[in-house]
Amino acid sequence: MERIEVKFSADGVDAQTGAFTGYGAVFGNIDSYGDVIQKGAFKDSLKEWKREKKLPPMLVQHGGWMMTDMDALPIGKWEEMEEDDTGLKVGGRLINLDTERGKSIYGAMKEGVLDGMSIGYRVKEFSYGTKPEEPRRTLKKIELVEVSVVTFPANGKARVDAIKAAAQDFSSGNVAMMKRLVEENLRDAGFSGSEAKAAASAMASKIGAMREAGTGLDELVQLMRNPKS
């Protein structure tokens, strides 16, 4: 799953209802991967969500890599989502504002330290740029998975940081999560689906052996960076 971040102003976050609006993605804006989203890219996905009579979940930091059940718990509910001339316009509200988690998220947004929105998506159709001045890819059709409130762009470096954090806990859940992240990284790097899956599976087996041997964090992070070694 890929991600794109857009900054937004938190001035409009309602203190009583937690309601706010913004853009999950902007058309014509080249992201850190060199990709640009074409107008209409979300059209089919939004229709699919409409048929399900719901919208993608609202998460914080893309679910924090789903390390705990709390990370996967939505922080709010998107109530509006549509394309306009600018991009993917969204409107929703925070929930559980009377809890510590709700208060912390609202406070961070209000103070402008949690000031980005980022979509989690899968590319269904795209074209490659053929000239140096053109984007690496023009994304023509996107499957929208979730829309998060974030503090930093979810780029390749962020994935490595998440792997480092997860590597401090060799639980089976974190190993599975790291396997999934490595497979996603390899797909993004141009590996075929079968190659990425095979390399990630081999990496998971190595982690098991390294865990038994008491391998340190540095060695494990190196394995994350080069899972085919």
C-alpha positions as a LaTeX table, in Angstrom:
\begin{tabular}{lrrr}
\hline
Residue & $x$ (\AA) & $y$ (\AA) & $z$ (\AA) \\
\hline
Met1 & 0.00 & 0.00 & 0.00 \\
Glu2 & 1.32 & 3.43 & $-0.97$ \\
Arg3 & 0.85 & 6.80 & 0.69 \\
Ile4 & 0.74 & 10.51 & $-0.13$ \\
Glu5 & 0.65 & 13.39 & 2.37 \\
Val6 & $-0.98$ & 16.82 & 2.14 \\
Lys7 & $-0.66$ & 19.63 & 4.69 \\
Phe8 & $-3.84$ & 21.22 & 6.02 \\
Ser9 & $-4.84$ & 23.99 & 8.41 \\
Ala10 & $-6.19$ & 22.86 & 11.77 \\
Asp11 & $-7.80$ & 26.24 & 12.49 \\
Gly12 & $-11.20$ & 24.86 & 11.60 \\
Val13 & $-11.25$ & 21.90 & 14.00 \\
Asp14 & $-14.46$ & 22.36 & 15.99 \\
Ala15 & $-13.89$ & 22.10 & 19.74 \\
Gln16 & $-17.36$ & 20.71 & 20.41 \\
Thr17 & $-17.89$ & 18.27 & 17.56 \\
Gly18 & $-14.30$ & 17.63 & 16.39 \\
Ala19 & $-15.40$ & 18.36 & 12.81 \\
Phe20 & $-12.81$ & 19.42 & 10.21 \\
Thr21 & $-12.25$ & 19.41 & 6.45 \\
Gly22 & $-9.28$ & 19.25 & 4.12 \\
Tyr23 & $-7.74$ & 17.38 & 1.22 \\
Gly24 & $-6.51$ & 13.83 & 1.43 \\
Ala25 & $-4.66$ & 14.27 & $-1.87$ \\
Val26 & $-4.09$ & 17.04 & $-4.42$ \\
Phe27 & $-4.14$ & 16.58 & $-8.18$ \\
Gly28 & $-1.09$ & 17.60 & $-10.19$ \\
Asn29 & 1.23 & 17.64 & $-7.17$ \\
Ile30 & 4.38 & 15.51 & $-7.56$ \\
Asp31 & 5.02 & 13.54 & $-4.35$ \\
Ser32 & 8.30 & 12.33 & $-2.84$ \\
Tyr33 & 8.19 & 9.23 & $-5.05$ \\
Gly34 & 7.90 & 11.34 & $-8.20$ \\
Asp35 & 4.26 & 10.34 & $-8.71$ \\
Val36 & 1.35 & 12.61 & $-9.61$ \\
Ile37 & $-2.36$ & 11.86 & $-9.27$ \\
Gln38 & $-4.59$ & 12.49 & $-12.26$ \\
Lys39 & $-8.03$ & 14.01 & $-11.78$ \\
Gly40 & $-10.63$ & 11.24 & $-11.76$ \\
Ala41 & $-8.26$ & 8.68 & $-10.22$ \\
Phe42 & $-10.54$ & 8.18 & $-7.19$ \\
Lys43 & $-13.81$ & 8.04 & $-9.09$ \\
Asp44 & $-14.24$ & 4.25 & $-9.27$ \\
Ser45 & $-13.00$ & 3.66 & $-5.73$ \\
Leu46 & $-15.41$ & 6.22 & $-4.28$ \\
Lys47 & $-18.25$ & 4.49 & $-6.13$ \\
Glu48 & $-17.22$ & 1.18 & $-4.57$ \\
Trp49 & $-17.20$ & 2.68 & $-1.08$ \\
Lys50 & $-20.58$ & 4.27 & $-1.76$ \\
Arg51 & $-21.99$ & 0.87 & $-2.71$ \\
Glu52 & $-20.76$ & $-0.41$ & 0.64 \\
Lys53 & $-22.61$ & 2.53 & 2.25 \\
Lys54 & $-19.52$ & 3.72 & 4.10 \\
Leu55 & $-16.25$ & 5.59 & 3.60 \\
Pro56 & $-12.60$ & 4.62 & 4.21 \\
Pro57 & $-11.53$ & 4.61 & 7.88 \\
Met58 & $-10.00$ & 7.68 & 9.54 \\
Leu59 & $-6.75$ & 6.64 & 11.20 \\
Val60 & $-3.83$ & 8.46 & 12.79 \\
Gln61 & $-0.36$ & 7.80 & 11.31 \\
His62 & $-1.83$ & 5.11 & 9.04 \\
Gly63 & $-2.64$ & 3.01 & 12.07 \\
Gly64 & 0.84 & 3.35 & 13.59 \\
Trp65 & 1.88 & 0.24 & 11.60 \\
Met66 & $-0.84$ & $-1.67$ & 13.50 \\
Met67 & 1.43 & $-2.68$ & 16.38 \\
Thr68 & $-1.44$ & $-2.65$ & 18.88 \\
Asp69 & $-5.22$ & $-2.92$ & 18.74 \\
Met70 & $-5.43$ & 0.75 & 19.72 \\
Asp71 & $-3.36$ & 1.77 & 16.67 \\
Ala72 & $-5.89$ & 0.13 & 14.37 \\
Leu73 & $-8.86$ & 1.82 & 16.08 \\
Pro74 & $-10.21$ & 4.72 & 13.98 \\
Ile75 & $-9.87$ & 8.16 & 15.58 \\
Gly76 & $-12.93$ & 9.54 & 13.84 \\
Lys77 & $-15.36$ & 9.13 & 10.98 \\
Trp78 & $-15.22$ & 10.56 & 7.47 \\
Glu79 & $-18.66$ & 11.86 & 6.54 \\
Glu80 & $-17.88$ & 13.46 & 3.18 \\
Met81 & $-15.43$ & 12.45 & 0.47 \\
Glu82 & $-15.43$ & 13.62 & $-3.13$ \\
Glu83 & $-13.23$ & 14.79 & $-5.97$ \\
Asp84 & $-13.20$ & 18.44 & $-6.95$ \\
Asp85 & $-10.86$ & 20.46 & $-9.17$ \\
Thr86 & $-8.20$ & 20.52 & $-6.44$ \\
Gly87 & $-8.13$ & 16.91 & $-5.29$ \\
Leu88 & $-9.77$ & 14.49 & $-2.88$ \\
Lys89 & $-11.83$ & 16.72 & $-0.59$ \\
Val90 & $-12.73$ & 15.17 & 2.75 \\
Gly91 & $-14.80$ & 16.17 & 5.74 \\
Gly92 & $-15.24$ & 14.31 & 8.99 \\
Arg93 & $-15.11$ & 14.49 & 12.75 \\
Leu94 & $-13.01$ & 13.17 & 15.57 \\
Ile95 & $-14.72$ & 10.80 & 18.00 \\
Asn96 & $-14.28$ & 10.07 & 21.71 \\
Leu97 & $-13.21$ & 13.62 & 22.49 \\
Asp98 & $-13.91$ & 12.95 & 26.16 \\
Thr99 & $-11.16$ & 10.30 & 26.35 \\
Glu100 & $-7.43$ & 10.87 & 26.86 \\
Arg101 & $-6.68$ & 9.63 & 23.35 \\
Gly102 & $-9.33$ & 11.88 & 21.83 \\
Lys103 & $-8.13$ & 14.90 & 23.77 \\
Ser104 & $-4.51$ & 14.27 & 22.75 \\
Ile105 & $-5.33$ & 13.98 & 19.06 \\
Tyr106 & $-7.58$ & 17.05 & 19.10 \\
Gly107 & $-4.95$ & 19.05 & 21.00 \\
Ala108 & $-2.19$ & 18.07 & 18.57 \\
Met109 & $-4.34$ & 19.06 & 15.59 \\
Lys110 & $-5.41$ & 22.34 & 17.18 \\
Glu111 & $-1.80$ & 23.28 & 17.95 \\
Gly112 & $-0.74$ & 22.51 & 14.38 \\
Val113 & 1.68 & 19.70 & 15.23 \\
Leu114 & $-0.60$ & 17.06 & 13.72 \\
Asp115 & $-1.14$ & 18.99 & 10.52 \\
Gly116 & $-1.09$ & 16.60 & 7.60 \\
Met117 & $-3.49$ & 14.28 & 5.85 \\
Ser118 & $-2.30$ & 11.22 & 4.01 \\
Ile119 & $-4.07$ & 8.58 & 1.95 \\
Gly120 & $-3.30$ & 4.89 & 2.00 \\
Tyr121 & $-4.00$ & 3.44 & $-1.44$ \\
Arg122 & $-3.22$ & 0.84 & $-4.09$ \\
Val123 & $-2.46$ & 1.83 & $-7.67$ \\
Lys124 & $-4.73$ & 0.15 & $-10.21$ \\
Glu125 & $-3.73$ & 2.00 & $-13.37$ \\
Phe126 & $-0.80$ & 4.29 & $-14.18$ \\
Ser127 & 1.57 & 5.41 & $-16.94$ \\
Tyr128 & 5.32 & 6.04 & $-16.77$ \\
Gly129 & 6.86 & 9.40 & $-17.70$ \\
Thr130 & 9.03 & 9.29 & $-20.82$ \\
Lys131 & 10.90 & 12.58 & $-20.39$ \\
Pro132 & 13.16 & 13.85 & $-17.56$ \\
Glu133 & 10.80 & 16.69 & $-16.72$ \\
Glu134 & 7.77 & 14.39 & $-16.47$ \\
Pro135 & 6.59 & 12.63 & $-13.28$ \\
Arg136 & 7.89 & 9.10 & $-12.66$ \\
Arg137 & 4.32 & 7.86 & $-12.78$ \\
Thr138 & 0.93 & 9.41 & $-13.49$ \\
Leu139 & $-1.62$ & 7.60 & $-11.32$ \\
Lys140 & $-4.85$ & 7.19 & $-13.30$ \\
Lys141 & $-6.87$ & 4.84 & $-11.12$ \\
Ile142 & $-6.47$ & 4.40 & $-7.35$ \\
Glu143 & $-8.07$ & 2.05 & $-4.85$ \\
Leu144 & $-8.53$ & 4.13 & $-1.72$ \\
Val145 & $-7.86$ & 2.15 & 1.48 \\
Glu146 & $-7.80$ & 4.73 & 4.29 \\
Val147 & $-7.26$ & 8.44 & 4.99 \\
Ser148 & $-5.07$ & 9.36 & 7.97 \\
Val149 & $-4.18$ & 12.42 & 9.99 \\
Val150 & $-0.37$ & 12.46 & 10.16 \\
Thr151 & 2.63 & 14.43 & 11.35 \\
Phe152 & 5.12 & 13.46 & 8.66 \\
Pro153 & 5.19 & 12.12 & 5.07 \\
Ala154 & 4.89 & 8.35 & 4.88 \\
Asn155 & 7.81 & 7.87 & 2.49 \\
Gly156 & 10.47 & 5.17 & 2.19 \\
Lys157 & 12.46 & 6.48 & 5.16 \\
Ala158 & 9.35 & 6.41 & 7.36 \\
Arg159 & 8.96 & 2.72 & 6.53 \\
Val160 & 12.51 & 2.03 & 7.68 \\
Asp161 & 11.86 & 3.92 & 10.92 \\
Ala162 & 8.75 & 1.82 & 11.52 \\
Ile163 & 10.73 & $-1.37$ & 10.95 \\
Lys164 & 13.34 & $-0.19$ & 13.46 \\
Ala165 & 10.64 & 0.43 & 16.06 \\
Ala166 & 9.00 & $-2.93$ & 15.43 \\
Ala167 & 12.33 & $-4.73$ & 15.53 \\
Gln168 & 12.66 & $-3.99$ & 19.23 \\
Asp169 & 9.83 & $-6.48$ & 19.83 \\
Phe170 & 10.27 & $-9.89$ & 18.17 \\
Ser171 & 6.66 & $-10.93$ & 18.71 \\
Ser172 & 5.05 & $-13.03$ & 15.98 \\
Gly173 & 2.70 & $-10.14$ & 15.19 \\
Asn174 & 5.58 & $-7.73$ & 14.60 \\
Val175 & 7.47 & $-10.28$ & 12.50 \\
Ala176 & 4.39 & $-10.65$ & 10.30 \\
Met177 & 4.08 & $-6.88$ & 10.08 \\
Met178 & 7.76 & $-6.49$ & 9.11 \\
Lys179 & 7.35 & $-9.20$ & 6.49 \\
Arg180 & 4.44 & $-7.28$ & 4.98 \\
Leu181 & 6.37 & $-3.99$ & 4.96 \\
Val182 & 9.40 & $-5.53$ & 3.29 \\
Glu183 & 7.18 & $-7.12$ & 0.64 \\
Glu184 & 5.60 & $-3.71$ & $-0.02$ \\
Asn185 & 9.02 & $-2.05$ & $-0.26$ \\
Leu186 & 10.22 & $-4.62$ & $-2.78$ \\
Arg187 & 7.08 & $-4.21$ & $-4.89$ \\
Asp188 & 7.64 & $-0.44$ & $-4.90$ \\
Ala189 & 11.25 & $-1.02$ & $-5.96$ \\
Gly190 & 10.09 & $-2.93$ & $-9.04$ \\
Phe191 & 10.17 & $-6.58$ & $-7.92$ \\
Ser192 & 7.41 & $-8.83$ & $-9.19$ \\
Gly193 & 4.76 & $-9.98$ & $-6.73$ \\
Ser194 & 6.19 & $-13.49$ & $-6.53$ \\
Glu195 & 9.77 & $-12.23$ & $-6.07$ \\
Ala196 & 8.75 & $-9.81$ & $-3.32$ \\
Lys197 & 6.73 & $-12.48$ & $-1.51$ \\
Ala198 & 9.53 & $-15.06$ & $-1.71$ \\
Ala199 & 12.16 & $-12.61$ & $-0.44$ \\
Ala200 & 9.93 & $-11.41$ & 2.40 \\
Ser201 & 9.18 & $-15.02$ & 3.44 \\
Ala202 & 12.88 & $-15.85$ & 3.46 \\
Met203 & 13.50 & $-12.76$ & 5.58 \\
Ala204 & 10.85 & $-13.86$ & 8.10 \\
Ser205 & 12.61 & $-17.23$ & 8.44 \\
Lys206 & 15.93 & $-15.47$ & 9.00 \\
Ile207 & 14.37 & $-13.33$ & 11.71 \\
Gly208 & 13.28 & $-16.47$ & 13.53 \\
Ala209 & 16.84 & $-17.81$ & 13.48 \\
Met210 & 18.29 & $-14.44$ & 14.47 \\
Arg211 & 15.81 & $-14.17$ & 17.35 \\
Glu212 & 16.95 & $-17.55$ & 18.69 \\
Ala213 & 20.58 & $-16.46$ & 18.34 \\
Gly214 & 19.94 & $-13.15$ & 20.12 \\
Thr215 & 20.92 & $-11.00$ & 17.13 \\
Gly216 & 21.00 & $-7.27$ & 17.85 \\
Leu217 & 18.84 & $-4.52$ & 16.40 \\
Asp218 & 21.52 & $-3.20$ & 13.99 \\
Glu219 & 21.86 & $-6.58$ & 12.28 \\
Leu220 & 18.10 & $-6.92$ & 12.02 \\
Val221 & 17.65 & $-3.46$ & 10.49 \\
Gln222 & 20.35 & $-4.33$ & 7.95 \\
Leu223 & 18.34 & $-7.42$ & 7.05 \\
Met224 & 15.23 & $-5.25$ & 6.59 \\
Arg225 & 17.16 & $-3.05$ & 4.16 \\
Asn226 & 18.52 & $-6.00$ & 2.19 \\
Pro227 & 16.10 & $-8.93$ & 2.62 \\
Lys228 & 17.60 & $-10.88$ & $-0.30$ \\
Ser229 & 21.05 & $-11.13$ & 1.29 \\
\hline
\end{tabular}
